[in-house]
Coordinates of N, CA and C in Angstrom, one line a residue:
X1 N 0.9 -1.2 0.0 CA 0.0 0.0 0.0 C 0.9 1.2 0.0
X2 N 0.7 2.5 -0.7 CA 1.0 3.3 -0.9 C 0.7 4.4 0.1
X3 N 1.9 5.1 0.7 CA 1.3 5.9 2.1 C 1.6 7.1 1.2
X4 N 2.4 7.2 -0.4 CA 2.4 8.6 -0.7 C 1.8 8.3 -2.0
X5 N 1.1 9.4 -2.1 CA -0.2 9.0 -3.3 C 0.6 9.2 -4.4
X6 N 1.3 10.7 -4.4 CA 2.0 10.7 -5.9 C 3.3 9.7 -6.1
X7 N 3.7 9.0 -5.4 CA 4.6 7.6 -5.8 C 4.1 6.5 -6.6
X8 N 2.5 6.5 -6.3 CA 1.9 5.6 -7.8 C 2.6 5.6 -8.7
X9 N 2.5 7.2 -9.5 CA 3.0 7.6 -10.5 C 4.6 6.6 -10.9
X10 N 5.3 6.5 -9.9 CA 6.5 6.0 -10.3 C 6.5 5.0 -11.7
X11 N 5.4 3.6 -11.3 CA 5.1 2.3 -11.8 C 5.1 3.1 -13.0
X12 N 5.4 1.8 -13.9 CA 5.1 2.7 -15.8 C 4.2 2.1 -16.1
X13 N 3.7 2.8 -16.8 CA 2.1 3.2 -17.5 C 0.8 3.3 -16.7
X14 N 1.4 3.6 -15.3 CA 0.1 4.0 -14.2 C -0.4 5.2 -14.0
X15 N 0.2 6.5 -14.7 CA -0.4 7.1 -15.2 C -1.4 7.3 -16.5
X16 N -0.9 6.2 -17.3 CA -2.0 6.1 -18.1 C -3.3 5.4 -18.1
X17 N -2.7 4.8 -16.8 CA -4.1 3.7 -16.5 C -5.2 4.5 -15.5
X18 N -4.8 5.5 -14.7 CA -5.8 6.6 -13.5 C -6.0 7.4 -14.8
X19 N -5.2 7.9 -15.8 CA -6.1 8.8 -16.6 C -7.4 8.0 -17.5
X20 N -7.1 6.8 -18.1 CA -8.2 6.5 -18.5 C -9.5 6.1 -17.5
X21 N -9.3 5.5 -16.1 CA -10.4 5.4 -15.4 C -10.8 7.1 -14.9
X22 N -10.0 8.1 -15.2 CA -10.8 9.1 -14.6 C -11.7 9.6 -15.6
X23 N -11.4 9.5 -17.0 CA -12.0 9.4 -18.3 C -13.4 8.9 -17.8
X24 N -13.6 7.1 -17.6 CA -14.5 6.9 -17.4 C -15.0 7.0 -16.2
X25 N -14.4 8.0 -14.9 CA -15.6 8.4 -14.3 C -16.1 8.9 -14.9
X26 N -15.6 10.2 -15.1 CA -16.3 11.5 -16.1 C -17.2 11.2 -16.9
X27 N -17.1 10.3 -17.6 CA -18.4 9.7 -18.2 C -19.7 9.0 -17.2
X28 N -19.1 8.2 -16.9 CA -20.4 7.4 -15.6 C -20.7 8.8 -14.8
X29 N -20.4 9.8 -14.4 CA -21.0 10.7 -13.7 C -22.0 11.6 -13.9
X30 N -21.2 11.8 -15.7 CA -22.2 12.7 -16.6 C -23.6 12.0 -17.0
X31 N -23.4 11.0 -17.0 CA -24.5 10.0 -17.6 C -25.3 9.7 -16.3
X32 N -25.4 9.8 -15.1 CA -26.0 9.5 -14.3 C -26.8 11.1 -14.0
X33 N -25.9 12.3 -14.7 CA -26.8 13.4 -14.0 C -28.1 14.0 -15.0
X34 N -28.6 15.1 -14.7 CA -29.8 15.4 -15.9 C -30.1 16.7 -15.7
X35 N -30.9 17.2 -16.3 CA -31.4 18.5 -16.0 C -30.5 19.5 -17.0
X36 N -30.9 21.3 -16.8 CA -30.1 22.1 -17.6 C -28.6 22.1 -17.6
X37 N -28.3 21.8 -16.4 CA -26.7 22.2 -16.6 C -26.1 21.2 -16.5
X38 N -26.6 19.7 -16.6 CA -26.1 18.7 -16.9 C -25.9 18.3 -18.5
X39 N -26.9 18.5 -18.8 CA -27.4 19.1 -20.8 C -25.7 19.7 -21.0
X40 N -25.5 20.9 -20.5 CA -24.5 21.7 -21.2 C -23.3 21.5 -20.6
X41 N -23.1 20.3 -19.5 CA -21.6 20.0 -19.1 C -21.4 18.4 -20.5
X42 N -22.5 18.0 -20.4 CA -22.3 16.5 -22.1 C -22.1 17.4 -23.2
X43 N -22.5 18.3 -23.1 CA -22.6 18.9 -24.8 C -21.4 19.6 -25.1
X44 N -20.5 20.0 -24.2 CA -19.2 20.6 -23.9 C -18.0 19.7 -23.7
X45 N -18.5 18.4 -22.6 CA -17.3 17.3 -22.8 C -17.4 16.2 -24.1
X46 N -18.7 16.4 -24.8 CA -19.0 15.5 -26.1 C -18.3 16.5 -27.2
X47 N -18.4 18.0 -27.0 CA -17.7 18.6 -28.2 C -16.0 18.5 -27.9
X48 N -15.5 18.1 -27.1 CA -14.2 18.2 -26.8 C -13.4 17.2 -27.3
X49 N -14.1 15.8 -26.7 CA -13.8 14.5 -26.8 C -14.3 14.1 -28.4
X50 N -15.1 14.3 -29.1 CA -15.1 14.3 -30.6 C -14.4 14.9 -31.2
X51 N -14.2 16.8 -30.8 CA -13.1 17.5 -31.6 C -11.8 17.4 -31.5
X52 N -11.2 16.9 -30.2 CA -10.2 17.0 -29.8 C -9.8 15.8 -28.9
X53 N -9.9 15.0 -29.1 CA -9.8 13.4 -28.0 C -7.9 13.4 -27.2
X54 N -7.4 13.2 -28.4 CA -6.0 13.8 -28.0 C -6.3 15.1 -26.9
X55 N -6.5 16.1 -26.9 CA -6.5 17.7 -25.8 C -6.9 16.8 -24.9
X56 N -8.1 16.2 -24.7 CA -8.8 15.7 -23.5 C -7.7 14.4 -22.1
X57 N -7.6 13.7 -23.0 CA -6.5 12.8 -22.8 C -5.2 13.4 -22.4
X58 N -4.8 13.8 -22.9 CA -3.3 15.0 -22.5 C -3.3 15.5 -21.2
X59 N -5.1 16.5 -20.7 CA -5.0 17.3 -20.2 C -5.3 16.6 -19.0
X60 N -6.5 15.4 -19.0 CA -6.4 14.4 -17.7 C -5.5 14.1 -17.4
X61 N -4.5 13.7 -18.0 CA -3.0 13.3 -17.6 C -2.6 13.9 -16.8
X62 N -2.4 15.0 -17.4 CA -1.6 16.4 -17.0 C -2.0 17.0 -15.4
X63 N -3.4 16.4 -15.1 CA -4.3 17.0 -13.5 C -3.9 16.1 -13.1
X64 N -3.4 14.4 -13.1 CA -3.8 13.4 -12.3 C -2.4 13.5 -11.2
X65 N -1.1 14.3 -11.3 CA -0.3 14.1 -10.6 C -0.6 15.1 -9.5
X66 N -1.3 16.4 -9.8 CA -1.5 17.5 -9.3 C -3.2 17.0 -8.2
X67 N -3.6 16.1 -8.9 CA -4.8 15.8 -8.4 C -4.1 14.8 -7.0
X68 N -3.3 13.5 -7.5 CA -2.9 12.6 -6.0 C -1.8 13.5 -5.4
X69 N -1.6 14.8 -5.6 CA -0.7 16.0 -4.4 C -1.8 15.9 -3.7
X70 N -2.5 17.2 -4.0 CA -3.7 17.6 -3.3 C -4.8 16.5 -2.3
X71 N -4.6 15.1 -2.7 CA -5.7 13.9 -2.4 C -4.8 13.7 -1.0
X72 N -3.5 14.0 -0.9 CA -2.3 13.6 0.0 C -2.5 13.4 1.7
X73 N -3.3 15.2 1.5 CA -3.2 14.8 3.0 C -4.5 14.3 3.9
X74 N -5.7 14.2 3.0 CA -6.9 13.3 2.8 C -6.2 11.9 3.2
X75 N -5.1 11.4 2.1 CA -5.1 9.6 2.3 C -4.4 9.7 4.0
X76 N -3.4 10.1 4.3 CA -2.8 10.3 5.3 C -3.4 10.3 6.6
X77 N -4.6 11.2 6.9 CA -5.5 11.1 7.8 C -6.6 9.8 7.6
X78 N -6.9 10.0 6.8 CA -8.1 8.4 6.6 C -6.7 7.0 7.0
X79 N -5.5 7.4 6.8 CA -4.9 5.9 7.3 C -4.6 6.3 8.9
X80 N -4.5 7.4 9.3 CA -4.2 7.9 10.5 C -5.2 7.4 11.3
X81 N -6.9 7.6 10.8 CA -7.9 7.2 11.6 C -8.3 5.7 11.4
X82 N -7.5 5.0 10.9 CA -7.6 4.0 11.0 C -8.3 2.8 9.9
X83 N -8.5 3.9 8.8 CA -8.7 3.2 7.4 C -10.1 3.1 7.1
X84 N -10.7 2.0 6.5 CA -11.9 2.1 6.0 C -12.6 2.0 4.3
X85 N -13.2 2.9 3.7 CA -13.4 3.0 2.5 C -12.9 4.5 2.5
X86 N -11.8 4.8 1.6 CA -11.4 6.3 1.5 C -12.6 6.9 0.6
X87 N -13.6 6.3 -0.1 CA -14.1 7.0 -1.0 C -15.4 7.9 0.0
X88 N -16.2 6.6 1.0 CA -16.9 7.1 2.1 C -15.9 8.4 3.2
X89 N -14.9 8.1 3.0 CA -13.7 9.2 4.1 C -13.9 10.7 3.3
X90 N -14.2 10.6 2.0 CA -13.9 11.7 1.3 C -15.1 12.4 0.8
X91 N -16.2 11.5 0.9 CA -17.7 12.0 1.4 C -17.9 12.8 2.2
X92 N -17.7 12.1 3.5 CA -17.7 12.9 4.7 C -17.4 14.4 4.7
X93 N -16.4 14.5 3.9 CA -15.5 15.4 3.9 C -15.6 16.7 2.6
X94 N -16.9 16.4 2.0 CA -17.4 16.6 0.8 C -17.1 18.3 0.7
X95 N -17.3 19.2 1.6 CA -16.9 20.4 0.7 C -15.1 20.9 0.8
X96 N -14.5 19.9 1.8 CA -12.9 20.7 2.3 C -12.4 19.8 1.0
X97 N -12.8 18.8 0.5 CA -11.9 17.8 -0.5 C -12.3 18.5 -2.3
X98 N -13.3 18.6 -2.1 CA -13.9 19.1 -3.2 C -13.3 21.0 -3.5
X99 N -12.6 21.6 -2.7 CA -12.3 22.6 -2.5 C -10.8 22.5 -3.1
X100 N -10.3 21.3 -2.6 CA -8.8 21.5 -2.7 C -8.7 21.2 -4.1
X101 N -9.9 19.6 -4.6 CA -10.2 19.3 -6.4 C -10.1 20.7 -7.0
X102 N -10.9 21.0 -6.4 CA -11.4 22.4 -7.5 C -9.7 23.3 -7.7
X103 N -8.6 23.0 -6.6 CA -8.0 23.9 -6.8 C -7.0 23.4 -8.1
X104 N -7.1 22.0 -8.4 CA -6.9 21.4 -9.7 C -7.2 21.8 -10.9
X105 N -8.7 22.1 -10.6 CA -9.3 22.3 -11.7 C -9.6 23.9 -11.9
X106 N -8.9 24.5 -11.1 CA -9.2 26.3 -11.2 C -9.3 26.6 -12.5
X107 N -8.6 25.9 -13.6 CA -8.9 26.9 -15.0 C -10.3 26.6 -15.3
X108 N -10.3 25.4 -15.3 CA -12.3 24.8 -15.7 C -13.4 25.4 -15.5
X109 N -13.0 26.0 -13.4 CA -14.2 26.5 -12.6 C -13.8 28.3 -13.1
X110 N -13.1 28.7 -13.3 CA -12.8 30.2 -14.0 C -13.2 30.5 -15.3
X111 N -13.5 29.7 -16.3 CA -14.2 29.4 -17.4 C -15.6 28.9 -17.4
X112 N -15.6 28.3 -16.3 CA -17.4 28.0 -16.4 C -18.2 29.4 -15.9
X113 N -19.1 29.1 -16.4 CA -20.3 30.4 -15.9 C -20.9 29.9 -14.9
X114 N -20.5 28.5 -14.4 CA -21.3 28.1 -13.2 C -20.4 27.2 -12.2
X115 N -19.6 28.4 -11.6 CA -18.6 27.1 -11.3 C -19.2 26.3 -9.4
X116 N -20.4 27.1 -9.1 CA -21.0 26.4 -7.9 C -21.7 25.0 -8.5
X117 N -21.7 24.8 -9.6 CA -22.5 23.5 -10.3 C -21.0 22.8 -10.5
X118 N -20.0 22.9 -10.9 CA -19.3 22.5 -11.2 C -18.7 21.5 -9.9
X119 N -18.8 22.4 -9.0 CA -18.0 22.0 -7.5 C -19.3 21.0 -7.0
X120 N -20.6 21.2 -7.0 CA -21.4 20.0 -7.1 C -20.9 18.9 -7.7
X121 N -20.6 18.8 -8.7 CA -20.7 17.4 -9.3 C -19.3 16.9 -8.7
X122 N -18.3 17.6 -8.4 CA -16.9 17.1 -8.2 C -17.9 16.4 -7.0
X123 N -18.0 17.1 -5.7 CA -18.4 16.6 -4.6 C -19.3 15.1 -4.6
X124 N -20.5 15.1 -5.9 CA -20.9 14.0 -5.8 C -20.2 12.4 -6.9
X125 N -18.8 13.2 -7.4 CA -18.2 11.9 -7.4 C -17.2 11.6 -6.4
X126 N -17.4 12.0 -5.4 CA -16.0 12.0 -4.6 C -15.8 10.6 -3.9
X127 N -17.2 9.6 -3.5 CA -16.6 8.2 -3.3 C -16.2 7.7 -4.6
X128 N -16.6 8.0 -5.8 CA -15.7 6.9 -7.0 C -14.1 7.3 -6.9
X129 N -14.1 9.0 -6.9 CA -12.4 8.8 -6.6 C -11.7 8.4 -5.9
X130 N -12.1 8.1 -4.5 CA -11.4 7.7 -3.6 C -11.9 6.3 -3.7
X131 N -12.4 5.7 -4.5 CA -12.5 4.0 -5.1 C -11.5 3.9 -5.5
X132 N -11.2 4.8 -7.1 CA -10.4 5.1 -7.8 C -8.8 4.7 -7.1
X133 N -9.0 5.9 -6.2 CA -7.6 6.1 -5.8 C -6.9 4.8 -4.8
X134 N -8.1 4.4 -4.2 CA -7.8 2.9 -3.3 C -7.4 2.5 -4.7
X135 N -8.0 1.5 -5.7 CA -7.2 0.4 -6.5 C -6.2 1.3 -7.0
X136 N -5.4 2.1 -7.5 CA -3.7 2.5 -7.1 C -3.1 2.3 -6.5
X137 N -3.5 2.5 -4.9 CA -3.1 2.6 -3.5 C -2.6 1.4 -3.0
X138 N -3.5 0.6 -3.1 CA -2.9 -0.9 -2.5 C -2.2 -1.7 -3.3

């Protein structure tokens, strides 16, 4: 088990393997939500990922080492308290974790016109990441 998140990274091609499962959160997330501003978060990651599949791919990459910094001192305390499901740990914890995401994703939420929607949906995938991040972790 991994007690430092960004040492995943070391393994080869395990960065490519957290960028494609974050790929398919992104998808299973979107597809589970509905309404107006779920409408125009598919119609923005469906124009991206058809016009530009390479940009998309690149740019997940490019968050996922910056994303397991920031997850750091989340895993640390959840092994501190004695372990569990880190995805339920990170629930719990839904606006301080989701705060620090967002600070990954600050160009996204500075470009959106809605970035309190945006910080929503981080928040409600936050036990798949920390699923996610468990199978790396162990």
């Amino acid at each position: 088990m991994y007690s430092n998140l960004p040492d995943i990274l070391l393994a080869d091609g395990t960065l490519q393997q957290i960028a494609a499962d974050c790929q398919a959160l992104v998808e299973q997330e979107l597809s589970s939500k509905s309404g107006v501003s779920a409408t125009a978060l598919k119609v923005a990651y469906k124009a991206v990922t058809t016009f530009a599949p390479g940009y998309y791919k690149t740019t997940v990459e490019n968050m996922v080492p910056d994303l397991l910094h920031r997850l750091q001192p989340f895993w640390s305390d959840f092994h501190a308290a004695g372990g569990g499901q880190f995805g339920d740990y990170l629930a719990k914890r839904g606006e301080e974790v989701s705060e620090a995401v967002l600070g990954v994703t600050d160009d996204m939420t500075q470009d959106s016109e809605h970035p309190s929607i945006v910080k929503t949906y981080i928040e409600a995938a936050l036990p798949s990441v920390g699923t996610l991040v468990e199978k790396y972790a162990a």
